[in-house]
Coordinates of C-alpha atoms in Angstrom, one line a residue:
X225 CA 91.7 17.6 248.9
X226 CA 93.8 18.8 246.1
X227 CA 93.7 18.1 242.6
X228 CA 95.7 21.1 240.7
X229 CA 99.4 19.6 240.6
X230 CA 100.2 16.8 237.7
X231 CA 100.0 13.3 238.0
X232 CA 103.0 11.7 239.5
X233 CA 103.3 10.1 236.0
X234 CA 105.8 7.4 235.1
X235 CA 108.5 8.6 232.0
X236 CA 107.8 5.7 230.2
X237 CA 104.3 5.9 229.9
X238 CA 102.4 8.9 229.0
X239 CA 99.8 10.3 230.6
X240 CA 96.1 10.0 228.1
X241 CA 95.4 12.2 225.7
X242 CA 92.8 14.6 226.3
X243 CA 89.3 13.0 226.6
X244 CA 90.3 9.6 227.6
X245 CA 91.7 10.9 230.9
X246 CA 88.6 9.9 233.0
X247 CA 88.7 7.2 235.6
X248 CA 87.2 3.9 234.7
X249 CA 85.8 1.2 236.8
X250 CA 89.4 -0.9 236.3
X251 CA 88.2 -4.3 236.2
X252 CA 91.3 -5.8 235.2
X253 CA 89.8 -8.7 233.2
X254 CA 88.7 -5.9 230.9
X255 CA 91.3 -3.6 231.1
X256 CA 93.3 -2.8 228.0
X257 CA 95.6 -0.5 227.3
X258 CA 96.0 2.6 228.8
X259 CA 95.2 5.5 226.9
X260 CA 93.4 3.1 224.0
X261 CA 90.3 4.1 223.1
X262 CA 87.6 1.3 223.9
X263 CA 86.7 0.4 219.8
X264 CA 90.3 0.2 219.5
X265 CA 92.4 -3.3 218.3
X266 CA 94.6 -4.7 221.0
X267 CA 98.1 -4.1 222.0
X268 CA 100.6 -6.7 220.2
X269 CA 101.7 -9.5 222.8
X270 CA 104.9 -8.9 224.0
X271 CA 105.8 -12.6 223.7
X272 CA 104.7 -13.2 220.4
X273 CA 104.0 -10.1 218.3
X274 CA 100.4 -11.3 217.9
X275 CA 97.5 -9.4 218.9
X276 CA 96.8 -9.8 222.7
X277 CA 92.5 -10.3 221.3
X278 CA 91.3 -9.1 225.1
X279 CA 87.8 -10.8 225.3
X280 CA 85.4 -8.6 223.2
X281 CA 82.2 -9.5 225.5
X282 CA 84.7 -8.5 228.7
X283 CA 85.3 -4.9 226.6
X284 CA 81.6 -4.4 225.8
X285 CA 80.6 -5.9 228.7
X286 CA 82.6 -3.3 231.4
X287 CA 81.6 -0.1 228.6
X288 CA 77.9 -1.3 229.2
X289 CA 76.3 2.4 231.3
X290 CA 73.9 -0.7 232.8
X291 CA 76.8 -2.6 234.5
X292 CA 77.3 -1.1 238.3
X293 CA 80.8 1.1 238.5
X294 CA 80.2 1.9 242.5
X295 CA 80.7 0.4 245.7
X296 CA 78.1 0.8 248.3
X297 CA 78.1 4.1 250.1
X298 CA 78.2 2.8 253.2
X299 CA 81.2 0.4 252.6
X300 CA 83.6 3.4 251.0
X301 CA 82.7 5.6 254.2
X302 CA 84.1 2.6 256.4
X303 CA 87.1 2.6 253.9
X304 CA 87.8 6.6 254.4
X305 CA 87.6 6.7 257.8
X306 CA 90.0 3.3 258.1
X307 CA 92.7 5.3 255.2
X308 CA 91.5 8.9 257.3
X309 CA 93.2 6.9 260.8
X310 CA 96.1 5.4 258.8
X311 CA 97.0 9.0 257.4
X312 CA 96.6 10.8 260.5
X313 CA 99.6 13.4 261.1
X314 CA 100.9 13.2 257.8
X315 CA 99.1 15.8 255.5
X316 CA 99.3 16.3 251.8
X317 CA 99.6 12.2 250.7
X318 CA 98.6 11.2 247.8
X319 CA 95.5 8.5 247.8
X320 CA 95.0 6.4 244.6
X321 CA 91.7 5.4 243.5
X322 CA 92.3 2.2 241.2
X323 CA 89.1 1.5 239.7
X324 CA 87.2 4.7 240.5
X325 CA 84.2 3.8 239.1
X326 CA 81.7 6.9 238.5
X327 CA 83.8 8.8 241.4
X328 CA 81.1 7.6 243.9
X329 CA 83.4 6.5 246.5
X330 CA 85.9 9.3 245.7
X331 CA 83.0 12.0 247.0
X332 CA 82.4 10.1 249.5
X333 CA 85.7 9.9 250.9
X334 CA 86.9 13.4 250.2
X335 CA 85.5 14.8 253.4
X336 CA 87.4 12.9 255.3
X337 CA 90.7 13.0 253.4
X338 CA 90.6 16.7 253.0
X339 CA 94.6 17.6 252.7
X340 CA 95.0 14.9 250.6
X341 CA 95.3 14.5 246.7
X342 CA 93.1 12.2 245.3
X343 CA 94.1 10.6 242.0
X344 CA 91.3 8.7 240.1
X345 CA 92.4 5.8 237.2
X346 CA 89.8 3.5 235.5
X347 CA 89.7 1.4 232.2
X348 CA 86.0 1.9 231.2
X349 CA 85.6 5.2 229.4
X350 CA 82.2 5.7 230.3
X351 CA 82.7 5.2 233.8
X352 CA 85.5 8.0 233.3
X353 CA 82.7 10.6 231.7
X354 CA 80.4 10.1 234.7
X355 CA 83.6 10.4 237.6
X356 CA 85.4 13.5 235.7
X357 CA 82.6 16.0 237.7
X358 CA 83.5 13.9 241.2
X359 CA 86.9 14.1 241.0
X360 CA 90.0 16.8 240.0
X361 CA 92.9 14.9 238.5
X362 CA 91.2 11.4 236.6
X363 CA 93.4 9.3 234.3
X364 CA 92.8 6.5 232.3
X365 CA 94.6 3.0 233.4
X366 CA 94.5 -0.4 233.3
X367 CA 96.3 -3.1 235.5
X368 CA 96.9 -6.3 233.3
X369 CA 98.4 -5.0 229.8
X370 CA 101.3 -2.1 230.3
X371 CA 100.8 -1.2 233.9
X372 CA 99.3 1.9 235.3
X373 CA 100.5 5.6 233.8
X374 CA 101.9 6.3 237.7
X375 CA 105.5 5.9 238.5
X376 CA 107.2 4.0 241.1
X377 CA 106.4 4.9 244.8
X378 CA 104.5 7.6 244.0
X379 CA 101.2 7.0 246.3
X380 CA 101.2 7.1 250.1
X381 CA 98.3 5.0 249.8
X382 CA 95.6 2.9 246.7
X383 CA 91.7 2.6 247.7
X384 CA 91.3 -0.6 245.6
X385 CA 87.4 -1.0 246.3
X386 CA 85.2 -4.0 244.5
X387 CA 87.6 -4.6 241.5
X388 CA 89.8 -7.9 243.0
X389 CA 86.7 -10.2 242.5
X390 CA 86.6 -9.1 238.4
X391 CA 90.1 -9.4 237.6
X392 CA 91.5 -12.7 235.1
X393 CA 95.0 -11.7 236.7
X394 CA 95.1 -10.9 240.2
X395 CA 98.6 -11.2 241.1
X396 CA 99.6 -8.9 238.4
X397 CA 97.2 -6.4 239.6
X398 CA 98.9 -6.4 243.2
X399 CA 102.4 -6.2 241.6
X400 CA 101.3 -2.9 239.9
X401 CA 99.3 -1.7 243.3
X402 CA 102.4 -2.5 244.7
X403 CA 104.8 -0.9 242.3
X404 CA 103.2 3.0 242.6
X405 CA 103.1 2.7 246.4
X406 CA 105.6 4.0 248.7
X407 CA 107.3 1.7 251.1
X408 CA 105.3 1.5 254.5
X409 CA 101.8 2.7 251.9
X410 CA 98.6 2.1 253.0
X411 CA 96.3 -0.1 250.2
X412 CA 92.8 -0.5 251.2
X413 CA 90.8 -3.2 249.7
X414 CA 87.5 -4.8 249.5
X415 CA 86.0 -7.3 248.3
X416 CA 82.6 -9.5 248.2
X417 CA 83.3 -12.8 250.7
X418 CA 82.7 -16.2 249.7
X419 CA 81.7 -17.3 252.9
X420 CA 79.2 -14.9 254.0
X421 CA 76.9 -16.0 256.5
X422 CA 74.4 -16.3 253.4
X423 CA 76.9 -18.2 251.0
X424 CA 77.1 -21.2 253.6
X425 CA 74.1 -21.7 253.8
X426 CA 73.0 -21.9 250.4
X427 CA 75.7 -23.9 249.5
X428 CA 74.5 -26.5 252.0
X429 CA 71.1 -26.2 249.9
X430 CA 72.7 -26.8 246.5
X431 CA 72.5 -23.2 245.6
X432 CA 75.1 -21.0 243.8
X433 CA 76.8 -18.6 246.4
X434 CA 76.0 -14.8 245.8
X435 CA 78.4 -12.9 244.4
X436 CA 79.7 -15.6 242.3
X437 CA 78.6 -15.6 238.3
X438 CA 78.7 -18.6 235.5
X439 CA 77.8 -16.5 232.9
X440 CA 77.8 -12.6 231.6
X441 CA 74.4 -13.0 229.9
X442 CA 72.3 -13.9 233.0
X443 CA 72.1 -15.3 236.5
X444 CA 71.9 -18.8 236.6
X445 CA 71.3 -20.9 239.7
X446 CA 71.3 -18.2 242.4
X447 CA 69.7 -15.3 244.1
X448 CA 69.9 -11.7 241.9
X449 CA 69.0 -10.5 239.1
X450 CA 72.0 -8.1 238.1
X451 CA 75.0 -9.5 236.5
X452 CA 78.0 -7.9 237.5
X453 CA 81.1 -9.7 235.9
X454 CA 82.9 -11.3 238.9
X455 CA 85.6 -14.3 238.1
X456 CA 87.0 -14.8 241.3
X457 CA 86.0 -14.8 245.1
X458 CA 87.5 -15.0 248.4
X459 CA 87.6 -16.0 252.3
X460 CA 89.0 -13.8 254.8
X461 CA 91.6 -16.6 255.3
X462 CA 92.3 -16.6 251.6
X463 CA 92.3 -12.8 251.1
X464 CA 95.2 -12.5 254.0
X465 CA 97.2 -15.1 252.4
X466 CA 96.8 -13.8 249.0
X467 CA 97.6 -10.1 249.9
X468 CA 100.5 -11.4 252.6
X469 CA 102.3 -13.3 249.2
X470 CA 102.0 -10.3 247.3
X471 CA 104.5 -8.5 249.4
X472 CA 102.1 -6.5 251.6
X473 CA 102.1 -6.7 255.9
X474 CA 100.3 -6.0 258.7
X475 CA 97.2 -7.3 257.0
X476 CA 93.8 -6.4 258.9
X477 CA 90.7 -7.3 257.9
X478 CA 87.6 -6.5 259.0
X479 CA 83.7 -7.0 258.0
X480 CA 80.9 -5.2 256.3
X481 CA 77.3 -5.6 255.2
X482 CA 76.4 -5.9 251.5
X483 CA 73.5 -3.0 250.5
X484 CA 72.0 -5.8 248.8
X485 CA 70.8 -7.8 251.5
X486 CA 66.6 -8.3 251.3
X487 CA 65.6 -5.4 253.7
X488 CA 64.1 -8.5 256.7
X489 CA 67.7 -9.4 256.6
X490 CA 69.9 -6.1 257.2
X491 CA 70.1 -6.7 260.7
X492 CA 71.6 -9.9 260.3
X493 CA 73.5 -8.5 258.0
X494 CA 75.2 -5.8 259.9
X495 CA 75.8 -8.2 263.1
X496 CA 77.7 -10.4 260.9
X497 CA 79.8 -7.9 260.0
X498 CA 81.3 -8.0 263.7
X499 CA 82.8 -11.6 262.3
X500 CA 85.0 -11.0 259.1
X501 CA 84.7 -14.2 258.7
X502 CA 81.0 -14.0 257.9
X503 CA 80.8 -10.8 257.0
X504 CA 79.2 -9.9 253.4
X505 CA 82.5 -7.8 252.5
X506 CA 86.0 -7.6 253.0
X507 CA 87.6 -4.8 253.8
X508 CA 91.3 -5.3 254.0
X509 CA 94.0 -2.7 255.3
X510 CA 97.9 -3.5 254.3
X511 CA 101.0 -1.7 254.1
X512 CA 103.7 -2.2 251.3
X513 CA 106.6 -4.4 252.6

């Protein structure tokens, strides 16, 4: 994997200034602005001149070290190896981390997309800090407010792993994903699923699904104890839809289990996973239209 050339940057947006070039975990119901530093006011709206007033628990909540910036390993191995297939036989592409966390998943990928430059771009600066180590060429991006600091058609393929189910504007996020990849580019996303084996049944009990949150503060009224900011979830049904509308074909989705599933329960777990359907996660593989 290489990481010495410059970004494929866009000429109307430049790149961050040094020390704010780190990959953040790009929830893009936090994200704002893309090389503003995190105590910094709003962008103006572009509508009205007024300050855009991003939700100040979101900000604080996504620059929190406590809150979880990385997928489970085993779930951004299944990833790699799917975007490792789909760039067979054409060396040297360019693979876009949106949302790169801490640079977990990038490490774990980069063995298997050796030949291959790996771009990182987050929102949270101290998910940047902890990925700059991991990964070569880091930048600091958001998806909602300005766009990412790429230009168009520059990436023969996004990872786009655990950040759909946090975002306030989804389809804006897919425009953008959509924007900086080439036609016939590969995005690879994944995503928690609604109707995991789990969910249906404790939604026949009265019980809050996992994966789904009413507050930032606290669980309420379902298994966990970790609060993790999600504001949207979705079925594999959905998740083709949504992804099919957004100007992406040759949708595939397949299954994977959730790390955390109570131990008695793994195997369960994993054989779900053979029915995306069921499964605890989504992993989706598009192409650009």
């Amino acid at each position: 994997m290489t990481d010495t050339a410059p970004l494929p940057q866009a000429a109307s947006v430049p790149a961050a200034p040094q020390g704010t070039d780190t990959p953040t975990a790009v929830p893009a119901a936090a994200l704002h602005g893309t090389d503003t530093p995190a105590d910094a006011p709003a962008a103006a709206s572009q509508e009205t001149g007024a300050p855009a007033a991003p939700p100040s628990g979101l900000r604080d909540f996504y620059e929190n070290p406590a809150v979880p910036v990385a997928s489970g390993d085993g779930r951004s191995l299944r990833q790699a190896r799917l975007l490792a297939a789909a760039l067979a036989g054409r060396p040297g592409g360019t693979v876009v981390d949106v949302g790169c966390g801490d640079g977990t998943a990038a490490a774990t990928a980069a063995p298997l997309l050796a030949g291959h430059r790996l771009i990182g771009i987050d929102w949270s600066q101290d998910a940047l800090r902890r990925a700059r180590p991991r990964m070569g060429a880091v930048v600091r991006g958001e998806l909602e407010h300005g766009g990412l600091p790429l230009a168009d058609g520059c990436a023969d393929a996004v990872l786009f792993s655990e950040i759909l189910e946090h975002l306030v504007d989804p389809d804006q996020a897919l425009d953008e994903l959509r924007r900086i990849l080439k036609p016939g580019g590969h995005l690879m996303l994944s995503t928690p699923n609604l109707a995991a084996w789990y969910n249906r049944a404790l939604l026949l009990a009265g019980v809050q699904p996992v994966f789904s949150e009413v507050s930032l503060r606290g669980i309420h009224g379902r298994p966990g104890s970790e609060v993790v900011g999600h504001l949207r979830l979705y079925t594999a049904r959905a998740l083709r839809s949504f992804l099919t509308a957004s100007g992406f074909e040759d949708v595939k989705i397949t299954g994977a289990p959730f790390h955390g599933v109570p131990r008695p329960l793994r195997l369960v777990d994993r054989a779900a996973s053979a029915v995306p359907g069921a499964a605890s996660i989504l992993l989706a593989h598009a192409r650009r239209r």
